[in-house]
């Protein structure tokens, strides 16, 4: 996940919120260190695997939005930091 840049056209889900999820692979237990307050960010477990979900509200504007990165730390080694950069395209006319 280091330096991964999600620069895709977000797909609106039924609830009107856009988002994506990343599988997390690490040698430790991840926790959320920091994220942009405009994003909805969560760590969850499913079938023994950890996932980071990132949801962004629909961009109804005409300008692309570059959010501050979502930064994860690893419990067992506080020096380890991983981040996901989120860029959201503008709504097409």
mmCIF file of C-alpha atoms in Angstrom:
data_model
loop_
_atom_site.group_PDB
_atom_site.id
_atom_site.type_symbol
_atom_site.label_atom_id
_atom_site.label_comp_id
_atom_site.label_asym_id
_atom_site.label_seq_id
_atom_site.Cartn_x
_atom_site.Cartn_y
_atom_site.Cartn_z
ATOM 1 C CA UNK A 1 0.000 0.000 0.000
ATOM 2 C CA UNK A 2 2.980 2.339 0.325
ATOM 3 C CA UNK A 3 2.440 5.289 -1.963
ATOM 4 C CA UNK A 4 -0.557 3.717 -3.673
ATOM 5 C CA UNK A 5 -2.492 6.388 -5.534
ATOM 6 C CA UNK A 6 -6.172 5.764 -6.110
ATOM 7 C CA UNK A 7 -7.049 8.001 -9.027
ATOM 8 C CA UNK A 8 -10.208 6.442 -10.376
ATOM 9 C CA UNK A 9 -13.703 7.499 -11.263
ATOM 10 C CA UNK A 10 -15.623 6.693 -8.112
ATOM 11 C CA UNK A 11 -18.719 4.577 -8.555
ATOM 12 C CA UNK A 12 -21.758 5.763 -6.616
ATOM 13 C CA UNK A 13 -23.333 3.071 -4.496
ATOM 14 C CA UNK A 14 -27.018 2.848 -3.651
ATOM 15 C CA UNK A 15 -26.584 5.011 -0.545
ATOM 16 C CA UNK A 16 -25.098 7.832 -2.606
ATOM 17 C CA UNK A 17 -21.652 7.453 -1.066
ATOM 18 C CA UNK A 18 -18.629 6.606 -3.183
ATOM 19 C CA UNK A 19 -15.777 4.440 -2.043
ATOM 20 C CA UNK A 20 -13.299 1.641 -2.328
ATOM 21 C CA UNK A 21 -11.613 -0.913 -0.099
ATOM 22 C CA UNK A 22 -8.019 -2.099 0.046
ATOM 23 C CA UNK A 23 -6.742 -5.368 1.444
ATOM 24 C CA UNK A 24 -4.018 -4.742 4.007
ATOM 25 C CA UNK A 25 -1.003 -7.007 4.143
ATOM 26 C CA UNK A 26 1.491 -6.304 6.887
ATOM 27 C CA UNK A 27 3.677 -8.002 9.476
ATOM 28 C CA UNK A 28 1.809 -6.227 12.249
ATOM 29 C CA UNK A 29 -1.529 -4.917 13.418
ATOM 30 C CA UNK A 30 -2.453 -1.763 11.481
ATOM 31 C CA UNK A 31 -4.210 1.215 13.007
ATOM 32 C CA UNK A 32 -5.334 4.515 11.521
ATOM 33 C CA UNK A 33 -2.942 7.359 12.346
ATOM 34 C CA UNK A 34 -4.473 10.214 10.368
ATOM 35 C CA UNK A 35 -6.908 10.904 7.532
ATOM 36 C CA UNK A 36 -8.737 13.737 5.827
ATOM 37 C CA UNK A 37 -11.871 14.620 7.798
ATOM 38 C CA UNK A 38 -13.878 14.731 4.549
ATOM 39 C CA UNK A 39 -13.320 10.979 4.076
ATOM 40 C CA UNK A 40 -15.019 8.097 5.868
ATOM 41 C CA UNK A 41 -12.279 5.656 6.871
ATOM 42 C CA UNK A 42 -12.550 2.319 8.659
ATOM 43 C CA UNK A 43 -10.492 -0.799 9.366
ATOM 44 C CA UNK A 44 -12.476 -4.016 9.467
ATOM 45 C CA UNK A 45 -11.890 -7.760 9.493
ATOM 46 C CA UNK A 46 -13.578 -10.193 7.150
ATOM 47 C CA UNK A 47 -12.797 -13.919 7.072
ATOM 48 C CA UNK A 48 -9.528 -13.331 8.919
ATOM 49 C CA UNK A 49 -8.291 -10.641 6.518
ATOM 50 C CA UNK A 50 -8.003 -6.945 7.377
ATOM 51 C CA UNK A 51 -9.407 -4.317 5.051
ATOM 52 C CA UNK A 52 -9.136 -0.570 4.911
ATOM 53 C CA UNK A 53 -12.292 1.013 3.526
ATOM 54 C CA UNK A 54 -12.265 4.570 2.229
ATOM 55 C CA UNK A 55 -15.451 6.366 1.256
ATOM 56 C CA UNK A 56 -15.603 9.857 -0.202
ATOM 57 C CA UNK A 57 -18.755 11.917 -0.556
ATOM 58 C CA UNK A 58 -19.852 12.469 -4.137
ATOM 59 C CA UNK A 59 -17.911 15.204 -5.865
ATOM 60 C CA UNK A 60 -20.629 17.346 -7.425
ATOM 61 C CA UNK A 61 -18.158 20.078 -8.350
ATOM 62 C CA UNK A 62 -16.220 20.668 -11.539
ATOM 63 C CA UNK A 63 -12.762 20.445 -9.927
ATOM 64 C CA UNK A 64 -10.822 17.329 -8.955
ATOM 65 C CA UNK A 65 -10.385 16.832 -5.199
ATOM 66 C CA UNK A 66 -7.051 15.708 -3.784
ATOM 67 C CA UNK A 67 -7.587 14.519 -0.209
ATOM 68 C CA UNK A 68 -4.905 14.368 2.448
ATOM 69 C CA UNK A 69 -3.451 10.834 2.593
ATOM 70 C CA UNK A 70 -4.879 8.142 4.851
ATOM 71 C CA UNK A 71 -1.932 7.156 7.054
ATOM 72 C CA UNK A 72 -1.686 3.801 8.799
ATOM 73 C CA UNK A 73 0.743 2.726 11.510
ATOM 74 C CA UNK A 74 1.735 -0.745 12.648
ATOM 75 C CA UNK A 75 1.199 -1.488 16.353
ATOM 76 C CA UNK A 76 4.292 -3.674 16.664
ATOM 77 C CA UNK A 77 6.620 -1.127 15.048
ATOM 78 C CA UNK A 78 5.613 2.495 15.452
ATOM 79 C CA UNK A 79 8.279 3.543 12.924
ATOM 80 C CA UNK A 80 6.343 1.843 10.103
ATOM 81 C CA UNK A 81 3.973 4.163 8.267
ATOM 82 C CA UNK A 82 1.907 3.396 5.189
ATOM 83 C CA UNK A 83 -0.323 5.754 3.300
ATOM 84 C CA UNK A 84 -2.993 5.782 0.629
ATOM 85 C CA UNK A 85 -3.443 8.943 -1.442
ATOM 86 C CA UNK A 86 -6.978 9.597 -2.683
ATOM 87 C CA UNK A 87 -7.768 11.734 -5.709
ATOM 88 C CA UNK A 88 -11.372 12.110 -6.838
ATOM 89 C CA UNK A 89 -12.317 13.227 -10.334
ATOM 90 C CA UNK A 90 -14.869 15.952 -10.915
ATOM 91 C CA UNK A 91 -18.427 15.196 -11.891
ATOM 92 C CA UNK A 92 -18.708 15.067 -15.653
ATOM 93 C CA UNK A 93 -21.138 17.402 -17.339
#
